[in-house]
């Protein structure tokens, strides 16, 4: 996760250097970033089927190989069409197959009873990538040039990550559907509630993504527009990443004691407050406060939602189940990035979009609150009542696969 997300996020840090070296404007580079994000989402159904058919580790190895190839090709890029193919297409394919969905499927099969906790630990790699890889890439680009930055990222991922993927334990064999099916057919009302809860979580996942990447990309320029220096504005994504890592660790601890639903409520509410502060920020100090709150409420939402969505998903269907959610997530993220660039080009400010997009996490919070009954049926974000299977009580864990024998 650290390598995949670090390399992917480093693209934004290298855009100013690419613009200066090749004369490509920021709007064009932003459009290619939107293509990368959208294609990552569109490829998720294919990645999900591959995970279920071949295993998550094979998919991760394939994705990392493609990501390494993309970075090495980018080190040789001199034309815009080459950049589009290497970053916008090949890089998207590599990232789609080496990021959260296959990693989440692998971890979920390893730790079915402590899925949410395990996912929060693994997802912290997103923030480590932002804190470690992105600044290093920017430093190398400034000191040695963009080709060297891409070369180091590509060779580093190949040397450090690929051997680790080869060394990790193989995932446990997938259990066939009959072994994980409920002992009795659920009532019609419960089945409808389960589908409603899954749909609600998928929608809120998209609403979460709508502002995620857009705000991260916009923070430096937005701070400068409000009186911050370029150096101070450039540090804001790192501050947001540090805050996100803090909340990821806290979430991993709290999820053992609190229902994931309660944590999702808090994160969506905090995101709403952060966006309103940023939208109506009168000073750099308020921009800083909004950035920290946004960081706290950003990536910690991902493991909680993924764990909730797959709480009762058979191991044989984890890839396809997460693929649907990530298709929505990445499509919404691409829409947000495109909207951010368009609004700034039209108005010269990100303020109108930030004010409007603050409604997204607020709507997510309202949907989750209205769907509490459905959530309790499918076990997604509420603690289910224990059931009996062959006289043995099923553990009352909100993130476990509640079938006897899964471990």
mmCIF file of N, CA and C in Angstrom, residues 234-363:
data_model
loop_
_atom_site.group_PDB
_atom_site.id
_atom_site.type_symbol
_atom_site.label_atom_id
_atom_site.label_comp_id
_atom_site.label_asym_id
_atom_site.label_seq_id
_atom_site.Cartn_x
_atom_site.Cartn_y
_atom_site.Cartn_z
ATOM 1 N N UNK A 234 2.610 24.082 0.094
ATOM 2 C CA UNK A 234 3.101 22.787 -0.342
ATOM 3 C C UNK A 234 3.190 21.764 0.772
ATOM 4 N N UNK A 235 3.249 22.235 2.035
ATOM 5 C CA UNK A 235 3.333 21.316 3.163
ATOM 6 C C UNK A 235 1.970 20.790 3.620
ATOM 7 N N UNK A 236 0.880 21.397 3.151
ATOM 8 C CA UNK A 236 -0.443 21.015 3.649
ATOM 9 C C UNK A 236 -0.809 19.555 3.345
ATOM 10 N N UNK A 237 -0.558 19.017 2.142
ATOM 11 C CA UNK A 237 -0.885 17.601 1.926
ATOM 12 C C UNK A 237 -0.164 16.670 2.896
ATOM 13 N N UNK A 238 1.085 17.006 3.238
ATOM 14 C CA UNK A 238 1.818 16.172 4.194
ATOM 15 C C UNK A 238 1.186 16.265 5.583
ATOM 16 N N UNK A 239 0.743 17.470 5.967
ATOM 17 C CA UNK A 239 0.072 17.620 7.257
ATOM 18 C C UNK A 239 -1.233 16.837 7.292
ATOM 19 N N UNK A 240 -1.971 16.889 6.188
ATOM 20 C CA UNK A 240 -3.216 16.123 6.104
ATOM 21 C C UNK A 240 -2.930 14.627 6.200
ATOM 22 N N UNK A 241 -1.847 14.177 5.555
ATOM 23 C CA UNK A 241 -1.485 12.764 5.614
ATOM 24 C C UNK A 241 -1.099 12.347 7.024
ATOM 25 N N UNK A 242 -0.364 13.219 7.741
ATOM 26 C CA UNK A 242 0.007 12.901 9.120
ATOM 27 C C UNK A 242 -1.231 12.813 10.015
ATOM 28 N N UNK A 243 -2.173 13.733 9.813
ATOM 29 C CA UNK A 243 -3.420 13.678 10.582
ATOM 30 C C UNK A 243 -4.203 12.418 10.247
ATOM 31 N N UNK A 244 -4.211 12.035 8.973
ATOM 32 C CA UNK A 244 -4.918 10.832 8.560
ATOM 33 C C UNK A 244 -4.303 9.584 9.171
ATOM 34 N N UNK A 245 -2.982 9.527 9.233
ATOM 35 C CA UNK A 245 -2.315 8.391 9.858
ATOM 36 C C UNK A 245 -2.680 8.295 11.334
ATOM 37 N N UNK A 246 -2.759 9.450 12.004
ATOM 38 C CA UNK A 246 -3.164 9.466 13.412
ATOM 39 C C UNK A 246 -4.567 8.905 13.592
ATOM 40 N N UNK A 247 -5.498 9.354 12.748
ATOM 41 C CA UNK A 247 -6.874 8.865 12.870
ATOM 42 C C UNK A 247 -6.980 7.395 12.487
ATOM 43 N N UNK A 248 -6.132 6.931 11.568
ATOM 44 C CA UNK A 248 -6.142 5.521 11.192
ATOM 45 C C UNK A 248 -5.751 4.649 12.382
ATOM 46 N N UNK A 249 -4.713 5.062 13.099
ATOM 47 C CA UNK A 249 -4.279 4.319 14.279
ATOM 48 C C UNK A 249 -5.365 4.349 15.352
ATOM 49 N N UNK A 250 -5.949 5.530 15.582
ATOM 50 C CA UNK A 250 -7.001 5.645 16.591
ATOM 51 C C UNK A 250 -8.213 4.793 16.223
ATOM 52 N N UNK A 251 -8.559 4.778 14.941
ATOM 53 C CA UNK A 251 -9.700 3.974 14.490
ATOM 54 C C UNK A 251 -9.441 2.494 14.717
ATOM 55 N N UNK A 252 -8.217 2.048 14.458
ATOM 56 C CA UNK A 252 -7.879 0.652 14.675
ATOM 57 C C UNK A 252 -8.051 0.228 16.117
ATOM 58 N N UNK A 253 -7.808 1.157 17.041
ATOM 59 C CA UNK A 253 -8.006 0.866 18.470
ATOM 60 C C UNK A 253 -9.483 0.936 18.839
ATOM 61 N N UNK A 254 -10.158 1.976 18.378
ATOM 62 C CA UNK A 254 -11.547 2.195 18.772
ATOM 63 C C UNK A 254 -12.506 1.155 18.210
ATOM 64 N N UNK A 255 -12.180 0.600 17.030
ATOM 65 C CA UNK A 255 -13.108 -0.335 16.395
ATOM 66 C C UNK A 255 -13.255 -1.617 17.211
ATOM 67 N N UNK A 256 -12.338 -1.863 18.131
ATOM 68 C CA UNK A 256 -12.469 -3.023 19.008
ATOM 69 C C UNK A 256 -13.480 -2.773 20.125
ATOM 70 N N UNK A 257 -13.788 -1.505 20.367
ATOM 71 C CA UNK A 257 -14.665 -1.164 21.479
ATOM 72 C C UNK A 257 -15.963 -0.492 21.040
ATOM 73 N N UNK A 258 -15.963 0.083 19.858
ATOM 74 C CA UNK A 258 -17.139 0.805 19.371
ATOM 75 C C UNK A 258 -17.600 0.210 18.052
ATOM 76 N N UNK A 259 -18.899 0.337 17.789
ATOM 77 C CA UNK A 259 -19.443 -0.151 16.525
ATOM 78 C C UNK A 259 -18.865 0.664 15.374
ATOM 79 N N UNK A 260 -18.479 0.018 14.271
ATOM 80 C CA UNK A 260 -17.973 0.763 13.112
ATOM 81 C C UNK A 260 -18.938 1.849 12.652
ATOM 82 N N UNK A 261 -20.254 1.598 12.794
ATOM 83 C CA UNK A 261 -21.234 2.593 12.389
ATOM 84 C C UNK A 261 -21.016 3.914 13.117
ATOM 85 N N UNK A 262 -20.756 3.856 14.428
ATOM 86 C CA UNK A 262 -20.537 5.078 15.207
ATOM 87 C C UNK A 262 -19.305 5.827 14.720
ATOM 88 N N UNK A 263 -18.259 5.095 14.369
ATOM 89 C CA UNK A 263 -17.052 5.732 13.869
ATOM 90 C C UNK A 263 -17.293 6.377 12.505
ATOM 91 N N UNK A 264 -18.082 5.718 11.655
ATOM 92 C CA UNK A 264 -18.414 6.313 10.357
ATOM 93 C C UNK A 264 -19.236 7.587 10.536
ATOM 94 N N UNK A 265 -20.168 7.585 11.486
ATOM 95 C CA UNK A 265 -20.922 8.806 11.774
ATOM 96 C C UNK A 265 -19.961 9.953 12.086
ATOM 97 N N UNK A 266 -19.017 9.683 12.996
ATOM 98 C CA UNK A 266 -18.099 10.732 13.441
ATOM 99 C C UNK A 266 -17.223 11.227 12.295
ATOM 100 N N UNK A 267 -16.738 10.315 11.457
ATOM 101 C CA UNK A 267 -15.846 10.711 10.365
ATOM 102 C C UNK A 267 -16.568 11.558 9.319
ATOM 103 N N UNK A 268 -17.788 11.179 8.952
ATOM 104 C CA UNK A 268 -18.540 11.975 7.972
ATOM 105 C C UNK A 268 -18.906 13.347 8.541
ATOM 106 N N UNK A 269 -19.248 13.398 9.822
ATOM 107 C CA UNK A 269 -19.558 14.695 10.446
ATOM 108 C C UNK A 269 -18.318 15.583 10.475
ATOM 109 N N UNK A 270 -17.168 14.989 10.808
ATOM 110 C CA UNK A 270 -15.920 15.752 10.854
ATOM 111 C C UNK A 270 -15.529 16.253 9.467
ATOM 112 N N UNK A 271 -15.761 15.419 8.443
ATOM 113 C CA UNK A 271 -15.463 15.845 7.070
ATOM 114 C C UNK A 271 -16.327 17.044 6.670
ATOM 115 N N UNK A 272 -17.599 17.022 7.045
ATOM 116 C CA UNK A 272 -18.491 18.142 6.737
ATOM 117 C C UNK A 272 -17.969 19.433 7.349
ATOM 118 N N UNK A 273 -17.585 19.360 8.624
ATOM 119 C CA UNK A 273 -17.052 20.540 9.309
ATOM 120 C C UNK A 273 -15.772 21.022 8.636
ATOM 121 N N UNK A 274 -14.897 20.105 8.270
ATOM 122 C CA UNK A 274 -13.633 20.481 7.634
ATOM 123 C C UNK A 274 -13.860 21.219 6.321
ATOM 124 N N UNK A 275 -14.782 20.734 5.508
ATOM 125 C CA UNK A 275 -15.034 21.368 4.212
ATOM 126 C C UNK A 275 -15.663 22.740 4.376
ATOM 127 N N UNK A 276 -16.539 22.894 5.362
ATOM 128 C CA UNK A 276 -17.121 24.217 5.605
ATOM 129 C C UNK A 276 -16.049 25.195 6.079
ATOM 130 N N UNK A 277 -15.139 24.741 6.931
ATOM 131 C CA UNK A 277 -14.051 25.611 7.379
ATOM 132 C C UNK A 277 -13.173 26.027 6.203
ATOM 133 N N UNK A 278 -12.843 25.079 5.353
ATOM 134 C CA UNK A 278 -12.010 25.398 4.197
ATOM 135 C C UNK A 278 -12.727 26.340 3.235
ATOM 136 N N UNK A 279 -14.024 26.104 3.022
ATOM 137 C CA UNK A 279 -14.768 26.911 2.058
ATOM 138 C C UNK A 279 -14.871 28.370 2.491
ATOM 139 N N UNK A 280 -15.015 28.576 3.779
ATOM 140 C CA UNK A 280 -15.227 29.942 4.266
ATOM 141 C C UNK A 280 -14.051 30.411 5.116
ATOM 142 N N UNK A 281 -12.845 29.915 4.793
ATOM 143 C CA UNK A 281 -11.651 30.241 5.571
ATOM 144 C C UNK A 281 -11.256 31.696 5.368
ATOM 145 N N UNK A 282 -11.213 32.474 6.437
ATOM 146 C CA UNK A 282 -10.800 33.872 6.286
ATOM 147 C C UNK A 282 -9.295 34.071 6.407
ATOM 148 N N UNK A 283 -8.546 33.058 6.814
ATOM 149 C CA UNK A 283 -7.123 33.251 7.076
ATOM 150 C C UNK A 283 -6.374 31.942 6.898
ATOM 151 N N UNK A 284 -5.046 32.010 6.743
ATOM 152 C CA UNK A 284 -4.258 30.775 6.647
ATOM 153 C C UNK A 284 -4.418 29.871 7.861
ATOM 154 N N UNK A 285 -4.633 30.464 9.045
ATOM 155 C CA UNK A 285 -4.792 29.649 10.252
ATOM 156 C C UNK A 285 -6.028 28.760 10.167
ATOM 157 N N UNK A 286 -7.112 29.300 9.626
ATOM 158 C CA UNK A 286 -8.337 28.509 9.487
ATOM 159 C C UNK A 286 -8.163 27.450 8.395
ATOM 160 N N UNK A 287 -7.429 27.789 7.337
ATOM 161 C CA UNK A 287 -7.122 26.800 6.302
ATOM 162 C C UNK A 287 -6.337 25.639 6.923
ATOM 163 N N UNK A 288 -5.404 25.959 7.798
ATOM 164 C CA UNK A 288 -4.621 24.928 8.474
ATOM 165 C C UNK A 288 -5.526 24.040 9.330
ATOM 166 N N UNK A 289 -6.436 24.666 10.090
ATOM 167 C CA UNK A 289 -7.352 23.883 10.923
ATOM 168 C C UNK A 289 -8.240 22.988 10.072
ATOM 169 N N UNK A 290 -8.754 23.531 8.977
ATOM 170 C CA UNK A 290 -9.581 22.728 8.080
ATOM 171 C C UNK A 290 -8.809 21.576 7.467
ATOM 172 N N UNK A 291 -7.534 21.820 7.145
ATOM 173 C CA UNK A 291 -6.695 20.769 6.579
ATOM 174 C C UNK A 291 -6.507 19.625 7.562
ATOM 175 N N UNK A 292 -6.236 19.962 8.816
ATOM 176 C CA UNK A 292 -6.035 18.928 9.829
ATOM 177 C C UNK A 292 -7.312 18.114 10.061
ATOM 178 N N UNK A 293 -8.453 18.800 10.123
ATOM 179 C CA UNK A 293 -9.717 18.087 10.301
ATOM 180 C C UNK A 293 -10.025 17.208 9.079
ATOM 181 N N UNK A 294 -9.719 17.733 7.905
ATOM 182 C CA UNK A 294 -9.944 16.936 6.692
ATOM 183 C C UNK A 294 -9.064 15.689 6.710
ATOM 184 N N UNK A 295 -7.807 15.845 7.118
ATOM 185 C CA UNK A 295 -6.923 14.693 7.210
ATOM 186 C C UNK A 295 -7.433 13.659 8.194
ATOM 187 N N UNK A 296 -7.900 14.108 9.340
ATOM 188 C CA UNK A 296 -8.434 13.179 10.344
ATOM 189 C C UNK A 296 -9.624 12.390 9.824
ATOM 190 N N UNK A 297 -10.401 12.989 8.939
ATOM 191 C CA UNK A 297 -11.645 12.355 8.476
ATOM 192 C C UNK A 297 -11.520 11.729 7.099
ATOM 193 N N UNK A 298 -10.312 11.648 6.555
ATOM 194 C CA UNK A 298 -10.179 11.232 5.151
ATOM 195 C C UNK A 298 -10.080 9.724 4.981
ATOM 196 N N UNK A 299 -8.881 9.167 5.052
ATOM 197 C CA UNK A 299 -8.685 7.773 4.652
ATOM 198 C C UNK A 299 -9.162 6.761 5.686
ATOM 199 N N UNK A 300 -9.378 7.180 6.930
ATOM 200 C CA UNK A 300 -9.873 6.237 7.934
ATOM 201 C C UNK A 300 -11.261 5.721 7.585
ATOM 202 N N UNK A 301 -11.991 6.441 6.747
ATOM 203 C CA UNK A 301 -13.322 5.985 6.323
ATOM 204 C C UNK A 301 -13.234 4.710 5.478
ATOM 205 N N UNK A 302 -12.129 4.524 4.769
ATOM 206 C CA UNK A 302 -12.020 3.421 3.813
ATOM 207 C C UNK A 302 -12.079 2.045 4.480
ATOM 208 N N UNK A 303 -11.202 1.731 5.464
ATOM 209 C CA UNK A 303 -11.268 0.378 6.026
ATOM 210 C C UNK A 303 -12.578 0.076 6.719
ATOM 211 N N UNK A 304 -13.175 1.085 7.367
ATOM 212 C CA UNK A 304 -14.456 0.856 8.042
ATOM 213 C C UNK A 304 -15.547 0.505 7.036
ATOM 214 N N UNK A 305 -15.595 1.237 5.928
ATOM 215 C CA UNK A 305 -16.625 0.969 4.926
ATOM 216 C C UNK A 305 -16.388 -0.362 4.230
ATOM 217 N N UNK A 306 -15.129 -0.665 3.893
ATOM 218 C CA UNK A 306 -14.817 -1.933 3.241
ATOM 219 C C UNK A 306 -15.172 -3.107 4.150
ATOM 220 N N UNK A 307 -14.816 -3.011 5.431
ATOM 221 C CA UNK A 307 -15.137 -4.085 6.370
ATOM 222 C C UNK A 307 -16.646 -4.257 6.508
ATOM 223 N N UNK A 308 -17.371 -3.149 6.528
ATOM 224 C CA UNK A 308 -18.818 -3.221 6.656
ATOM 225 C C UNK A 308 -19.459 -3.848 5.421
ATOM 226 N N UNK A 309 -18.977 -3.458 4.261
ATOM 227 C CA UNK A 309 -19.555 -3.973 3.019
ATOM 228 C C UNK A 309 -19.321 -5.463 2.849
ATOM 229 N N UNK A 310 -18.211 -5.961 3.346
ATOM 230 C CA UNK A 310 -17.856 -7.366 3.130
ATOM 231 C C UNK A 310 -18.033 -8.207 4.386
ATOM 232 N N UNK A 311 -18.798 -7.697 5.365
ATOM 233 C CA UNK A 311 -18.927 -8.390 6.645
ATOM 234 C C UNK A 311 -19.470 -9.795 6.493
ATOM 235 N N UNK A 312 -20.380 -10.009 5.546
ATOM 236 C CA UNK A 312 -20.974 -11.333 5.364
ATOM 237 C C UNK A 312 -20.761 -11.867 3.947
ATOM 238 N N UNK A 313 -19.690 -11.367 3.309
ATOM 239 C CA UNK A 313 -19.390 -11.810 1.949
ATOM 240 C C UNK A 313 -18.560 -13.088 1.988
ATOM 241 N N UNK A 314 -18.945 -14.139 1.255
ATOM 242 C CA UNK A 314 -18.121 -15.351 1.200
ATOM 243 C C UNK A 314 -16.726 -15.047 0.672
ATOM 244 N N UNK A 315 -15.749 -15.813 1.164
ATOM 245 C CA UNK A 315 -14.363 -15.582 0.765
ATOM 246 C C UNK A 315 -14.170 -15.712 -0.733
ATOM 247 N N UNK A 316 -14.997 -16.523 -1.376
ATOM 248 C CA UNK A 316 -14.869 -16.725 -2.821
ATOM 249 C C UNK A 316 -15.358 -15.543 -3.633
ATOM 250 N N UNK A 317 -16.028 -14.574 -3.001
ATOM 251 C CA UNK A 317 -16.616 -13.456 -3.726
ATOM 252 C C UNK A 317 -16.098 -12.101 -3.248
ATOM 253 N N UNK A 318 -15.033 -12.091 -2.450
ATOM 254 C CA UNK A 318 -14.531 -10.832 -1.898
ATOM 255 C C UNK A 318 -14.091 -9.862 -2.984
ATOM 256 N N UNK A 319 -13.378 -10.364 -3.991
ATOM 257 C CA UNK A 319 -12.886 -9.489 -5.054
ATOM 258 C C UNK A 319 -14.002 -8.792 -5.783
ATOM 259 N N UNK A 320 -15.018 -9.549 -6.218
ATOM 260 C CA UNK A 320 -16.128 -8.956 -6.960
ATOM 261 C C UNK A 320 -16.950 -8.026 -6.082
ATOM 262 N N UNK A 321 -17.104 -8.382 -4.804
ATOM 263 C CA UNK A 321 -17.881 -7.539 -3.906
ATOM 264 C C UNK A 321 -17.228 -6.169 -3.735
ATOM 265 N N UNK A 322 -15.921 -6.144 -3.518
ATOM 266 C CA UNK A 322 -15.242 -4.868 -3.346
ATOM 267 C C UNK A 322 -15.092 -4.112 -4.658
ATOM 268 N N UNK A 323 -15.044 -4.850 -5.775
ATOM 269 C CA UNK A 323 -14.890 -4.184 -7.066
ATOM 270 C C UNK A 323 -16.035 -3.230 -7.345
ATOM 271 N N UNK A 324 -17.256 -3.639 -7.000
ATOM 272 C CA UNK A 324 -18.405 -2.748 -7.242
ATOM 273 C C UNK A 324 -18.276 -1.456 -6.450
ATOM 274 N N UNK A 325 -17.896 -1.589 -5.190
ATOM 275 C CA UNK A 325 -17.760 -0.395 -4.355
ATOM 276 C C UNK A 325 -16.635 0.499 -4.853
ATOM 277 N N UNK A 326 -15.522 -0.108 -5.266
ATOM 278 C CA UNK A 326 -14.391 0.704 -5.723
ATOM 279 C C UNK A 326 -14.619 1.307 -7.096
ATOM 280 N N UNK A 327 -15.456 0.698 -7.893
ATOM 281 C CA UNK A 327 -15.848 1.328 -9.150
ATOM 282 C C UNK A 327 -16.572 2.636 -8.871
ATOM 283 N N UNK A 328 -17.495 2.611 -7.915
ATOM 284 C CA UNK A 328 -18.207 3.830 -7.520
ATOM 285 C C UNK A 328 -17.250 4.827 -6.894
ATOM 286 N N UNK A 329 -16.371 4.339 -6.021
ATOM 287 C CA UNK A 329 -15.428 5.211 -5.317
ATOM 288 C C UNK A 329 -14.528 5.970 -6.288
ATOM 289 N N UNK A 330 -13.888 5.243 -7.194
ATOM 290 C CA UNK A 330 -12.945 5.887 -8.105
ATOM 291 C C UNK A 330 -13.641 6.760 -9.148
ATOM 292 N N UNK A 331 -14.840 6.366 -9.562
ATOM 293 C CA UNK A 331 -15.587 7.204 -10.504
ATOM 294 C C UNK A 331 -15.949 8.534 -9.854
ATOM 295 N N UNK A 332 -16.374 8.479 -8.588
ATOM 296 C CA UNK A 332 -16.694 9.711 -7.868
ATOM 297 C C UNK A 332 -15.440 10.552 -7.649
ATOM 298 N N UNK A 333 -14.313 9.892 -7.341
ATOM 299 C CA UNK A 333 -13.067 10.630 -7.153
ATOM 300 C C UNK A 333 -12.644 11.336 -8.431
ATOM 301 N N UNK A 334 -12.775 10.649 -9.574
ATOM 302 C CA UNK A 334 -12.435 11.271 -10.857
ATOM 303 C C UNK A 334 -13.338 12.456 -11.150
ATOM 304 N N UNK A 335 -14.620 12.315 -10.829
ATOM 305 C CA UNK A 335 -15.553 13.425 -11.023
ATOM 306 C C UNK A 335 -15.166 14.623 -10.172
ATOM 307 N N UNK A 336 -14.771 14.360 -8.927
ATOM 308 C CA UNK A 336 -14.355 15.450 -8.052
ATOM 309 C C UNK A 336 -13.122 16.165 -8.556
ATOM 310 N N UNK A 337 -12.128 15.401 -9.021
ATOM 311 C CA UNK A 337 -10.897 16.005 -9.553
ATOM 312 C C UNK A 337 -11.207 16.855 -10.779
ATOM 313 N N UNK A 338 -12.027 16.322 -11.685
ATOM 314 C CA UNK A 338 -12.380 17.073 -12.890
ATOM 315 C C UNK A 338 -13.150 18.340 -12.550
ATOM 316 N N UNK A 339 -14.084 18.217 -11.604
ATOM 317 C CA UNK A 339 -14.876 19.385 -11.198
ATOM 318 C C UNK A 339 -13.993 20.447 -10.559
ATOM 319 N N UNK A 340 -13.014 20.004 -9.754
ATOM 320 C CA UNK A 340 -12.111 20.968 -9.119
ATOM 321 C C UNK A 340 -11.348 21.785 -10.141
ATOM 322 N N UNK A 341 -10.781 21.116 -11.147
ATOM 323 C CA UNK A 341 -10.041 21.837 -12.176
ATOM 324 C C UNK A 341 -10.930 22.766 -12.985
ATOM 325 N N UNK A 342 -12.147 22.301 -13.314
ATOM 326 C CA UNK A 342 -13.058 23.112 -14.121
ATOM 327 C C UNK A 342 -13.519 24.351 -13.367
ATOM 328 N N UNK A 343 -13.888 24.173 -12.101
ATOM 329 C CA UNK A 343 -14.375 25.308 -11.306
ATOM 330 C C UNK A 343 -13.263 26.330 -11.086
ATOM 331 N N UNK A 344 -12.043 25.859 -10.815
ATOM 332 C CA UNK A 344 -10.945 26.810 -10.597
ATOM 333 C C UNK A 344 -10.618 27.562 -11.881
ATOM 334 N N UNK A 345 -10.666 26.875 -13.023
ATOM 335 C CA UNK A 345 -10.398 27.550 -14.296
ATOM 336 C C UNK A 345 -11.474 28.580 -14.618
ATOM 337 N N UNK A 346 -12.714 28.301 -14.200
ATOM 338 C CA UNK A 346 -13.839 29.183 -14.513
ATOM 339 C C UNK A 346 -13.923 30.372 -13.563
ATOM 340 N N UNK A 347 -13.717 30.120 -12.266
ATOM 341 C CA UNK A 347 -13.912 31.175 -11.269
ATOM 342 C C UNK A 347 -12.613 31.715 -10.687
ATOM 343 N N UNK A 348 -11.497 30.998 -10.886
ATOM 344 C CA UNK A 348 -10.239 31.415 -10.281
ATOM 345 C C UNK A 348 -10.135 31.066 -8.817
ATOM 346 N N UNK A 349 -11.050 30.221 -8.308
ATOM 347 C CA UNK A 349 -11.061 29.877 -6.886
ATOM 348 C C UNK A 349 -11.672 28.492 -6.697
ATOM 349 N N UNK A 350 -11.249 27.827 -5.621
ATOM 350 C CA UNK A 350 -11.852 26.548 -5.252
ATOM 351 C C UNK A 350 -13.016 26.720 -4.270
ATOM 352 N N UNK A 351 -13.239 27.940 -3.794
ATOM 353 C CA UNK A 351 -14.239 28.170 -2.760
ATOM 354 C C UNK A 351 -15.641 27.702 -3.150
ATOM 355 N N UNK A 352 -16.153 28.031 -4.340
ATOM 356 C CA UNK A 352 -17.515 27.574 -4.670
ATOM 357 C C UNK A 352 -17.672 26.060 -4.629
ATOM 358 N N UNK A 353 -16.671 25.345 -5.138
ATOM 359 C CA UNK A 353 -16.771 23.890 -5.148
ATOM 360 C C UNK A 353 -16.685 23.330 -3.735
ATOM 361 N N UNK A 354 -15.784 23.857 -2.897
ATOM 362 C CA UNK A 354 -15.667 23.378 -1.525
ATOM 363 C C UNK A 354 -16.961 23.588 -0.751
ATOM 364 N N UNK A 355 -17.586 24.739 -0.976
ATOM 365 C CA UNK A 355 -18.850 25.009 -0.286
ATOM 366 C C UNK A 355 -19.936 24.034 -0.725
ATOM 367 N N UNK A 356 -19.986 23.744 -2.025
ATOM 368 C CA UNK A 356 -21.005 22.824 -2.512
ATOM 369 C C UNK A 356 -20.723 21.383 -2.164
ATOM 370 N N UNK A 357 -19.451 20.989 -2.224
ATOM 371 C CA UNK A 357 -19.109 19.592 -2.006
ATOM 372 C C UNK A 357 -19.191 19.206 -0.532
ATOM 373 N N UNK A 358 -19.278 20.208 0.352
ATOM 374 C CA UNK A 358 -19.473 19.911 1.779
ATOM 375 C C UNK A 358 -20.786 19.182 2.023
ATOM 376 N N UNK A 359 -21.718 19.282 1.070
ATOM 377 C CA UNK A 359 -22.990 18.573 1.208
ATOM 378 C C UNK A 359 -22.823 17.067 1.058
ATOM 379 N N UNK A 360 -21.724 16.616 0.427
ATOM 380 C CA UNK A 360 -21.538 15.185 0.176
ATOM 381 C C UNK A 360 -21.375 14.383 1.466
ATOM 382 N N UNK A 361 -20.433 14.729 2.361
ATOM 383 C CA UNK A 361 -20.342 13.959 3.606
ATOM 384 C C UNK A 361 -21.556 14.144 4.500
ATOM 385 N N UNK A 362 -22.202 15.305 4.413
ATOM 386 C CA UNK A 362 -23.422 15.507 5.194
ATOM 387 C C UNK A 362 -24.517 14.567 4.715
ATOM 388 N N UNK A 363 -24.650 14.410 3.398
ATOM 389 C CA UNK A 363 -25.637 13.483 2.849
ATOM 390 C C UNK A 363 -25.282 12.039 3.229
#
